[in-house]
Tab-separated table of C-alpha atoms and ligand atoms in Angstrom:
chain	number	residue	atom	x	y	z
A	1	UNK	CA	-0.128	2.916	23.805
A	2	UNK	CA	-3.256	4.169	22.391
A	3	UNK	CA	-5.312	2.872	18.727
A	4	UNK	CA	-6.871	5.268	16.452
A	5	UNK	CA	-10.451	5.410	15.806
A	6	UNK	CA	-12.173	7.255	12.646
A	7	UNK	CA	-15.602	7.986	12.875
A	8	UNK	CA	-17.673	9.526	9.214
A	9	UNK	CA	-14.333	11.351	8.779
A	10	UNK	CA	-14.994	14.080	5.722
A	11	UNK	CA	-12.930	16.137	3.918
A	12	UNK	CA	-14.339	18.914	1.506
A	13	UNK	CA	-11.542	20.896	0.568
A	14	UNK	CA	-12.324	25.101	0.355
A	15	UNK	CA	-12.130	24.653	-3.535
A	16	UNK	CA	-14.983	22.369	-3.012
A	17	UNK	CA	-13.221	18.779	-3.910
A	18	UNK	CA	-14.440	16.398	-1.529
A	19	UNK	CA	-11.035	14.326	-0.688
A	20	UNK	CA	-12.589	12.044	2.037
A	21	UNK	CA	-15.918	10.936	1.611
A	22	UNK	CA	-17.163	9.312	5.040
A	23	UNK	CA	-14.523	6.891	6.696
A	24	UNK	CA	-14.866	4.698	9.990
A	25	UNK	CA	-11.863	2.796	10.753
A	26	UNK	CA	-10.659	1.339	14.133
A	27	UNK	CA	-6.698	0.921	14.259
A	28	UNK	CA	-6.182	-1.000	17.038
A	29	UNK	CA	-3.035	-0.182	19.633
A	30	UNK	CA	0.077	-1.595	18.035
A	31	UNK	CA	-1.139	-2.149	14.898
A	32	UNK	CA	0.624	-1.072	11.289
A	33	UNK	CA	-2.154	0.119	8.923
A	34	UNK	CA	-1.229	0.771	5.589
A	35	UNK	CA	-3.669	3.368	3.543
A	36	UNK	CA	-3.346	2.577	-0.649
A	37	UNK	CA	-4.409	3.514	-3.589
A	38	UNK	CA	-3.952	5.454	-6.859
A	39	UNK	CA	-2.734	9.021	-6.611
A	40	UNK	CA	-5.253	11.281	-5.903
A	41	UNK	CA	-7.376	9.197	-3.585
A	42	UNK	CA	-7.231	10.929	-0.519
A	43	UNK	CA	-4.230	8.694	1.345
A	44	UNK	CA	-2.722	11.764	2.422
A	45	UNK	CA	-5.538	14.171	2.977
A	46	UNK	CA	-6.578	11.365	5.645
A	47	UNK	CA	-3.381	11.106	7.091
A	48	UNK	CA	-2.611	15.014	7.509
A	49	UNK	CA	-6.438	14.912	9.205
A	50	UNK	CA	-4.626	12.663	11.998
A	51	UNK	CA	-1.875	15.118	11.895
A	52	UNK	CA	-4.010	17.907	12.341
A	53	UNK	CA	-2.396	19.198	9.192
A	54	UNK	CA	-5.532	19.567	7.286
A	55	UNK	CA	-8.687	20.402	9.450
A	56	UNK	CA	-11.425	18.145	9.428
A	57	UNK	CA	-14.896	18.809	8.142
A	58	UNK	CA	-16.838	16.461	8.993
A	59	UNK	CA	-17.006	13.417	11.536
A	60	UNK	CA	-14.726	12.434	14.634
A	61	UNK	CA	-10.655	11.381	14.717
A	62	UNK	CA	-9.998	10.030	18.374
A	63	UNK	CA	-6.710	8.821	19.596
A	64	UNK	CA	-7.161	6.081	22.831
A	65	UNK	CA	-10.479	8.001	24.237
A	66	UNK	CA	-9.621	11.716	22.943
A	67	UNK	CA	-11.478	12.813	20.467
A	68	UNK	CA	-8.478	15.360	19.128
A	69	UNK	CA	-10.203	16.874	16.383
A	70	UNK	CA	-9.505	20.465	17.253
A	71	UNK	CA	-6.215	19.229	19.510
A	72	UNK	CA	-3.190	21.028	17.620
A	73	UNK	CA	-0.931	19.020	16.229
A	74	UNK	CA	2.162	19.591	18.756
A	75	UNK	CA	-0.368	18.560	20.977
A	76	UNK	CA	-1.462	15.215	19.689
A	77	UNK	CA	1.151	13.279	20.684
A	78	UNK	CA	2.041	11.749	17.137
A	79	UNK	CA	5.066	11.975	15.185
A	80	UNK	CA	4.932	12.088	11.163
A	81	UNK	CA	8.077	10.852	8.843
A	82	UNK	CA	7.320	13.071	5.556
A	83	UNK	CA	8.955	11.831	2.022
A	84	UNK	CA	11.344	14.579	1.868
A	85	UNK	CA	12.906	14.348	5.386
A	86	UNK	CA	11.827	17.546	6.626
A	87	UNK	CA	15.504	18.104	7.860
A	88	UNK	CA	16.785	21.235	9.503
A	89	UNK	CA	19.907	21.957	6.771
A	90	UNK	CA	21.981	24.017	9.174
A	91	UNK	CA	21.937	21.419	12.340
A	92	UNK	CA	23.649	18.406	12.972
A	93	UNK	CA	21.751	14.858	13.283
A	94	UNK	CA	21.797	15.728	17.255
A	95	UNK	CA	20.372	19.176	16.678
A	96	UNK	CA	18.014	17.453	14.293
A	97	UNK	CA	16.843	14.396	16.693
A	98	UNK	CA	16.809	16.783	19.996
A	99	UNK	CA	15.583	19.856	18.269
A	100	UNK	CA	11.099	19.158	18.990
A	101	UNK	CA	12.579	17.747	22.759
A	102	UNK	CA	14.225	20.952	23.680
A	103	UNK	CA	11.426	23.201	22.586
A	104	UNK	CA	9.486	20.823	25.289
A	105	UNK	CA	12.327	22.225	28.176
A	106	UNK	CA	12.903	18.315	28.341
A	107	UNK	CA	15.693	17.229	31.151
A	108	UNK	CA	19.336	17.488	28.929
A	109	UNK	CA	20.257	13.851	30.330
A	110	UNK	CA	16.992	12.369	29.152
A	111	UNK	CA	17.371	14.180	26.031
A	112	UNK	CA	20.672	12.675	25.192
A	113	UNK	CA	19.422	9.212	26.736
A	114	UNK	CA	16.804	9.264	23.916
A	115	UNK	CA	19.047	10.421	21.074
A	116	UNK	CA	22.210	7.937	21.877
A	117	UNK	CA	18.963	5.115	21.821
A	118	UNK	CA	17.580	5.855	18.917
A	119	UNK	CA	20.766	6.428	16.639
A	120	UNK	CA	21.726	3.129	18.167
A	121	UNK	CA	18.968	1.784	16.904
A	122	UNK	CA	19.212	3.181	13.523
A	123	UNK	CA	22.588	2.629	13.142
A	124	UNK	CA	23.349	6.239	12.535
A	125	UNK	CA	25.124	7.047	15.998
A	126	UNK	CA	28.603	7.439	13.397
A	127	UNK	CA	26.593	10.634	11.616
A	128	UNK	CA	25.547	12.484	15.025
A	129	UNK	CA	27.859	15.378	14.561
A	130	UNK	CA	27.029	15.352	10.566
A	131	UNK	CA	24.767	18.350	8.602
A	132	UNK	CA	22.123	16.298	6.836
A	133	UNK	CA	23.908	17.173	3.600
A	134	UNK	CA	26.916	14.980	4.537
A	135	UNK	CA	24.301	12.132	4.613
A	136	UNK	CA	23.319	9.560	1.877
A	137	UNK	CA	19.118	9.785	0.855
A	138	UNK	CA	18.563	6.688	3.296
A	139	UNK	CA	20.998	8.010	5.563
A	140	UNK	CA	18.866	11.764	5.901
A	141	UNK	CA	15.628	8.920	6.232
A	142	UNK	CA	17.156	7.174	9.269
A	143	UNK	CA	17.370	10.874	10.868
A	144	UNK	CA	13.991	11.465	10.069
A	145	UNK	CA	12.671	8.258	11.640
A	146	UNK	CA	15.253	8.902	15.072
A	147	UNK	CA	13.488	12.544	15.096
A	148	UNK	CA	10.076	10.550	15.511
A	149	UNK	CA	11.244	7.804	17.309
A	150	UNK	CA	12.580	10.449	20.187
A	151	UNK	CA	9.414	11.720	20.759
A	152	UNK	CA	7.901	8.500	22.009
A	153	UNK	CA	5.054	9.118	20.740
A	154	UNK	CA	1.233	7.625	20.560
A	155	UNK	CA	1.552	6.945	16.961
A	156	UNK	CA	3.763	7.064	14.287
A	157	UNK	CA	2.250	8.576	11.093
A	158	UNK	CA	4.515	7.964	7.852
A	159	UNK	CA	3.932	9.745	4.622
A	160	UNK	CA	5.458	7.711	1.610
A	161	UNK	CA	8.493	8.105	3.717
A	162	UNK	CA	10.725	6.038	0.747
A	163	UNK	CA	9.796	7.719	-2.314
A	164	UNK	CA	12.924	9.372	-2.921
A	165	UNK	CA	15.180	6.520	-2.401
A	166	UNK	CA	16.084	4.069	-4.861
A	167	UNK	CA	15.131	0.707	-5.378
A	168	UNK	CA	17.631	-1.459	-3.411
A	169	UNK	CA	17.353	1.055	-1.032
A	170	UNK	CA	13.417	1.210	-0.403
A	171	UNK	CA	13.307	-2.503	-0.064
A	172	UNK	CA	16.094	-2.074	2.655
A	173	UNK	CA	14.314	0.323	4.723
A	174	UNK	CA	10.887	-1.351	4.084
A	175	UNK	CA	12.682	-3.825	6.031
A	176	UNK	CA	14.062	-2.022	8.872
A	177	UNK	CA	11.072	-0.095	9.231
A	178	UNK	CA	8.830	-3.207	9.719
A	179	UNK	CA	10.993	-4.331	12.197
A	180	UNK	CA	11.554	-0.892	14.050
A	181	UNK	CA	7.583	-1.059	14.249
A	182	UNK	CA	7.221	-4.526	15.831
A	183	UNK	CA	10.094	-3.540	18.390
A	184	UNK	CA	8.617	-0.527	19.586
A	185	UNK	CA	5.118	-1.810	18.920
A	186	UNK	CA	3.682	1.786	18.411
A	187	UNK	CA	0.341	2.185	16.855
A	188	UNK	CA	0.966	3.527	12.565
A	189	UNK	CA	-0.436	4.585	9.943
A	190	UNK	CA	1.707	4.303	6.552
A	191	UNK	CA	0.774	6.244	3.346
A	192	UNK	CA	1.753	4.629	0.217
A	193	UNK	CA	0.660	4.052	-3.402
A	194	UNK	CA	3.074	0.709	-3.569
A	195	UNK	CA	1.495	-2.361	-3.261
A	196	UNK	CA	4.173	-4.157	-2.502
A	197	UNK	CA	5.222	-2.005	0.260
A	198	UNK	CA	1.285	-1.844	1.387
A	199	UNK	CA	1.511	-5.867	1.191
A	200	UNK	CA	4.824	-6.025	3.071
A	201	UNK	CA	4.459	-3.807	5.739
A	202	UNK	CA	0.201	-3.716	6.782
A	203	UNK	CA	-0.836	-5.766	9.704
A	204	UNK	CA	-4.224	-4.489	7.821
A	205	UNK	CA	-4.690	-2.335	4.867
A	206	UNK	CA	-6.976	0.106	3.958
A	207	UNK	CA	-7.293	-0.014	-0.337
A	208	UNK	CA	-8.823	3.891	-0.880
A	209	UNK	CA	-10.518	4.760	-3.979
A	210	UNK	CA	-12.242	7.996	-4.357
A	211	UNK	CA	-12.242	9.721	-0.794
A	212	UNK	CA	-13.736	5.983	0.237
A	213	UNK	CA	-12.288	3.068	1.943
A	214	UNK	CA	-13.091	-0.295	-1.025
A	215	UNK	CA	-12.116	-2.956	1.829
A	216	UNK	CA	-9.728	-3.282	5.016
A	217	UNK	CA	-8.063	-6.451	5.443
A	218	UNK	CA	-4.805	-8.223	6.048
A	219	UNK	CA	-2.988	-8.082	2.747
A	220	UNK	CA	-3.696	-12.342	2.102
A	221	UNK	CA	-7.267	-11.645	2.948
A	222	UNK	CA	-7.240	-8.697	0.092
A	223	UNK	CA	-5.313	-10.793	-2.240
A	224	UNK	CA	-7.445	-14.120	-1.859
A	225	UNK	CA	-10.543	-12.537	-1.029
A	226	UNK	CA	-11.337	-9.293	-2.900
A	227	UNK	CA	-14.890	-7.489	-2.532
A	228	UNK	CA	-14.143	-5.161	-5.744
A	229	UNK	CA	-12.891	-5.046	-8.984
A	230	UNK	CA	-10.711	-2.162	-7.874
A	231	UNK	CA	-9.211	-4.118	-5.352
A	232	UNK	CA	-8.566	-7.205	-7.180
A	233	UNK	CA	-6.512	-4.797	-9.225
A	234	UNK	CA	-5.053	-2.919	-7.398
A	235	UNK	CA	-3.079	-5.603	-4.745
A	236	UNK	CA	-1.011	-8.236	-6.476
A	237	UNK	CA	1.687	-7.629	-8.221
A	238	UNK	CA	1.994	-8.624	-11.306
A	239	UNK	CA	-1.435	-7.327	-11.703
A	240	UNK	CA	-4.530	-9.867	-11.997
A	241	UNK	CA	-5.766	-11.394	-15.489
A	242	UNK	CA	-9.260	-9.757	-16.639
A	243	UNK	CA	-11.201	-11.134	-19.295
A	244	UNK	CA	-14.582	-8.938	-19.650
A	245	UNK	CA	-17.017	-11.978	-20.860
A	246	UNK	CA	-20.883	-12.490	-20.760
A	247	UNK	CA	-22.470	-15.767	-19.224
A	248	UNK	CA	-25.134	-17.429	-21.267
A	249	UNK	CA	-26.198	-19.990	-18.375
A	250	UNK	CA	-24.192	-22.518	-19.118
A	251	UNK	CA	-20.230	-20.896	-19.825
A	252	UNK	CA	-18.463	-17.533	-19.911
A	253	UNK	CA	-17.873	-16.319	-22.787
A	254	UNK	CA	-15.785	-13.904	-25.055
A	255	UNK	CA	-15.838	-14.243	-28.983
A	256	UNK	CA	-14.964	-17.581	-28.994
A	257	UNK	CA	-13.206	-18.195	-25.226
A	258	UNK	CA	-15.698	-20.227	-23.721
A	259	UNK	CA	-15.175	-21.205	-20.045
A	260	UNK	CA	-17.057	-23.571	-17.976
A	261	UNK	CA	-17.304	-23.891	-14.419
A	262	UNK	CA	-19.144	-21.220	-13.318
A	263	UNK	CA	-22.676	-21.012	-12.446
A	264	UNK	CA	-25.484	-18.978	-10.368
A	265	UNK	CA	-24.119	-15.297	-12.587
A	266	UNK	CA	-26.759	-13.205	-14.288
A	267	UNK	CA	-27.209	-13.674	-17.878
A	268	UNK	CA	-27.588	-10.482	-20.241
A	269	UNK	CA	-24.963	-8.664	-18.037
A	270	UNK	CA	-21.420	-7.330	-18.584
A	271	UNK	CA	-18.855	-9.033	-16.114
A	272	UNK	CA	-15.043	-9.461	-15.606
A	273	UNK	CA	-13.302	-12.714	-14.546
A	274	UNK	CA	-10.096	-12.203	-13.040
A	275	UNK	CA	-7.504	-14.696	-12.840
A	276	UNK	CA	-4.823	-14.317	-11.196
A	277	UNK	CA	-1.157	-15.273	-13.203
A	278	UNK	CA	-0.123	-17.753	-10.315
A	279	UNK	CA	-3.086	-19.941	-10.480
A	280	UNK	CA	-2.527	-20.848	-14.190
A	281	UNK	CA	-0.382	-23.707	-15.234
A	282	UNK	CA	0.283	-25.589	-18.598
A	283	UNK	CA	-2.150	-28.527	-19.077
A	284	UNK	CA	-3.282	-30.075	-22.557
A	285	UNK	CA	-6.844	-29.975	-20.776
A	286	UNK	CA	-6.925	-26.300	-20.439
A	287	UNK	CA	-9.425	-23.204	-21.100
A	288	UNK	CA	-7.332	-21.014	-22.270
A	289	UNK	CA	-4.842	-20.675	-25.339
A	290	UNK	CA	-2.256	-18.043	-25.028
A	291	UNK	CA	0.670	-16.985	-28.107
A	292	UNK	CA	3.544	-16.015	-26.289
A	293	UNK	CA	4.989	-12.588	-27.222
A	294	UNK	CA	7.356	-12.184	-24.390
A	295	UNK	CA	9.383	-13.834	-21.251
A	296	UNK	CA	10.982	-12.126	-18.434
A	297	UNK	CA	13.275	-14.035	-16.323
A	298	UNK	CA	13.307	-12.618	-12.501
A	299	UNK	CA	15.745	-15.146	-11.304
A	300	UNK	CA	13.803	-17.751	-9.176
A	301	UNK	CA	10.657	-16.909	-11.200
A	302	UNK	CA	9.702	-16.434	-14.982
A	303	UNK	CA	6.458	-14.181	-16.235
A	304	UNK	CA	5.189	-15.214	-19.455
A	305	UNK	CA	3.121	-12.228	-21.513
A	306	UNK	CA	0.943	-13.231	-24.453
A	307	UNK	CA	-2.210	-12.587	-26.192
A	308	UNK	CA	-5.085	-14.385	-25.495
A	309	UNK	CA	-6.873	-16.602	-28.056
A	310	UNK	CA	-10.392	-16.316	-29.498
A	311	UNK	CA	-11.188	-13.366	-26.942
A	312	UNK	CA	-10.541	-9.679	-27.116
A	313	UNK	CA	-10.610	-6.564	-24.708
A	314	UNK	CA	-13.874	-3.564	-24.517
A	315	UNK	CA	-12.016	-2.083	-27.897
A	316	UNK	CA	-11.874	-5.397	-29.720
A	317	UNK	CA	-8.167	-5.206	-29.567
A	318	UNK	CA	-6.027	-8.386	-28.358
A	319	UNK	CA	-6.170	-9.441	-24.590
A	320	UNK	CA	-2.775	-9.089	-23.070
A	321	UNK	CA	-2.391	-11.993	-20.256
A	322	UNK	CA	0.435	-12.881	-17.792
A	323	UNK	CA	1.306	-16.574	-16.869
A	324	UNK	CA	3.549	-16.757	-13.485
A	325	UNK	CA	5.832	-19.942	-13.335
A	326	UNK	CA	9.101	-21.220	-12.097
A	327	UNK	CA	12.264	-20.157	-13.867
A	328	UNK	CA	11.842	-23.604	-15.659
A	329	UNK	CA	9.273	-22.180	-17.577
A	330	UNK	CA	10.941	-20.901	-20.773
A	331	UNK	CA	8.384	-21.070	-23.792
A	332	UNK	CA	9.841	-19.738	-26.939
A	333	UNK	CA	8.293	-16.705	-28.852
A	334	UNK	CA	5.082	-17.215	-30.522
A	335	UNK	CA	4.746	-20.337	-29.118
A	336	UNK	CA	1.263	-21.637	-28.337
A	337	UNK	CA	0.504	-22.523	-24.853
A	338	UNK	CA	-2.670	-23.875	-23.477
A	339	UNK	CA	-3.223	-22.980	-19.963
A	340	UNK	CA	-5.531	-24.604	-17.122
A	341	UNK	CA	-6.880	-22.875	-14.129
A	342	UNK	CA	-9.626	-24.193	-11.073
A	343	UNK	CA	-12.539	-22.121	-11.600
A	344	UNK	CA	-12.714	-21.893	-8.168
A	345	UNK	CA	-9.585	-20.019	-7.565
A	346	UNK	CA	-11.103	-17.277	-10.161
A	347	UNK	CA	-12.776	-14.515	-9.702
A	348	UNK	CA	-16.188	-12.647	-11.351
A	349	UNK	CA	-16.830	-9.291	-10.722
A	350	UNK	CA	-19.776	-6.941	-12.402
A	351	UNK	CA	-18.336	-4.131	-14.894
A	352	UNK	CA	-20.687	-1.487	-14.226
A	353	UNK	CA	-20.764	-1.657	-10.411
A	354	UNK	CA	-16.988	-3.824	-9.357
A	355	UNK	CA	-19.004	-6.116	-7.082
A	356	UNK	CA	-17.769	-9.367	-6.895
A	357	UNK	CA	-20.200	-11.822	-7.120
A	358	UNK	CA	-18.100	-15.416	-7.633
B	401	LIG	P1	-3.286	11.013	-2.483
B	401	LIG	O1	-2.476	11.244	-1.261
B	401	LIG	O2	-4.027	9.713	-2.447
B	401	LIG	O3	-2.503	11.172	-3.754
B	401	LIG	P2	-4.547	13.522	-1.767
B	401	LIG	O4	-5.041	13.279	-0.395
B	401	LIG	O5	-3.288	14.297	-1.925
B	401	LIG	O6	-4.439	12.122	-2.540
B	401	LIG	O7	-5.688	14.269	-2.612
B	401	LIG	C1	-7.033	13.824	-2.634
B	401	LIG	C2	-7.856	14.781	-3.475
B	401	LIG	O8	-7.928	16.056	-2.853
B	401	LIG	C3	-7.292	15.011	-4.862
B	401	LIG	O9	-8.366	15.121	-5.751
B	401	LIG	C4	-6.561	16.311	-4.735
B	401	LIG	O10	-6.551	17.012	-5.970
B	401	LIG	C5	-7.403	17.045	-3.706
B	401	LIG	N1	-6.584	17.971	-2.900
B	401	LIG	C6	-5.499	17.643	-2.163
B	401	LIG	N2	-5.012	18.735	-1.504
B	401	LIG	C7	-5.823	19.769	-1.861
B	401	LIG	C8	-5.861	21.167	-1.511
B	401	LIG	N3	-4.964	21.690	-0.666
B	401	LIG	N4	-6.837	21.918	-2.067
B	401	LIG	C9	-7.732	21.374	-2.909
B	401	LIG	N5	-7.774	20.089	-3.248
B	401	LIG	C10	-6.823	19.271	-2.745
């Protein structure tokens, strides 16, 4: 089993956009890296590099001690799971599965050896004389996955392989997948723009803004332990309180929010605080006054939305804040509810640059 190591890896794209701007990453052997961010980042331009889908214009891709950047891609030893299945219409799952082994003049035996394992595996050894249009969205996935899995390859490379499924569905696979990945143990990357599929499936992720990687981490260290504004709001889900405010030495303050707590944070300076909605609670000793304008119940869990009192957004318009709670909290409409939170779980950020500096 090999890792993957990125060294300055650019991508300037013949139209001139520059998609990747200069990443180093080391993906060790085994590990499940996720690569997130908004659409448009570069997730996939970066992943198709490793491919050797897209060629690479800058810097070094290596797999164990190969440096494969002009390796073609039949040649790299990886296997990539694409979003829309990439299935042959007119052959069966076998044909499908055994189809990249033949071409190799593999042994028949070891061919079929492979297959039967790997639709045992996925549970689709019923659908092996099936076209994939007798097969169900996850169904056509599973295929997809056995067609890699065959292979045996160095890496798995997975490009927002559940996008077409639906809900109930994606959180199934999401599942198996993880599981699939910690059986094998094969080194893989994982495009998504989900951040609940990045959180739930990463031994590390990579959070991509721009053609940049903003910070690699295990999800909890991304989620407790942000560097960036962008990251902050980009993992957690639902999405992280900011209040833009101004500190005056003493508190943080917005019209006429003022928070204490906080101290060493340059004065005559635009920042953010970020709270998140699961550090708040109800306290008659709190900072913060919010008027409830709605509740949704999730079942073991209740999110509270509201405006914020006294403070408003960059337009002047109301600040919109979420309160996470158990499903015993069930505030009525408009009601007023005064919420506490430890300064120290918080988090203050610059506006102009993201930095976090609390
Ligand atoms: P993501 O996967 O995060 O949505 P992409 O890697 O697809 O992002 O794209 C990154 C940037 O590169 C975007 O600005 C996109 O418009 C640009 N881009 C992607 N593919 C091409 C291409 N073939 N030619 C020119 N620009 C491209």
């Amino acid at each position: 089993m090999s890792g993957v190591q990125l060294k300055s890896v650019r991508k300037t794209y013949p139209n001139g956009a520059e998609a990747i701007r200069g990443v180093d990453m080391d993906i060790k052997s085994g590990e499940m890296i996720v690569f997130v961010g908004p659409s448009g980042c570069g997730k996939s331009t970066l992943l198709r590099m490793v491919a050797g889908l897209e060629s690479i214009s800058g810097g070094d891709i290596s797999i164990g001690d190969r440096v494969i950047n002009d390796v073609s891609p039949s040649e790299r030893d990886v296997a990539m799971v694409f979003q829309n299945y990439a299935l042959y219409p007119h052959m069966s799952v076998r044909g499908n599965m055994s189809y990249g082994l033949k071409n190799r003049k593999m042994d028949k035996a070891e061919i079929e050896k492979r297959v039967n394992e790997a639709a045992s595996m996925l549970k689709i050894d019923q659908f092996l004389d099936r076209q994939p249009n007798q097969l169900s969205g996850g169904q056509r996935q599973r295929v997809a996955m056995g067609r890699a899995i065959v292979r045996n390859p160095q890496v798995f490379l997975f490009d927002e392989p559940l996008s077409n499924l639906d809900a109930k569905l994606r959180v199934q696979m999401r599942i198996e997948i993880k599981r699939l990945q910690r059986r094998m143990n094969v080194t893989s990357i994982y495009v998504t723009h989900d951040q609940t599929e990045a959180m739930t499936l990463a031994d590390r992720l990579a959070v991509i803004n721009e053609g940049l990687v903003e910070q690699m981490g295990a999800p909890m260290e991304l989620y407790s332990n942000p560097k960036t504004l962008f990251v902050a709001s980009f993992i957690g889900a639902p999405q992280i309180n900011l209040i833009p405010v101004t500190f005056d030495g003493k508190t943080l303050n917005n019209g006429t929010l003022k928070l204490a707590g906080f101290k060493d944070l340059p004065e005559q300076t635009e920042l953010v605080l970020g709270v998140r909605p699961d550090v708040m609670t109800q306290s008659a000793k709190g900072q913060l006054d919010m008027r409830v304008d709605l509740v949704e119940q999730h079942g073991g869990e209740n999110l509270v939305y509201g405006a914020l009192q006294g403070a408003t957004n960059d337009e002047g318009d109301e600040l919109e804040i979420c309160l996470k709670g158990n499903k015993a909290l069930l505030p009525d409409l408009d009601a007023a509810l005064r919420l506490s939170f430890d300064p120290a779980t918080a988090f203050v950020f610059r506006k102009d640059t993201g930095e976090r500096l609390v």
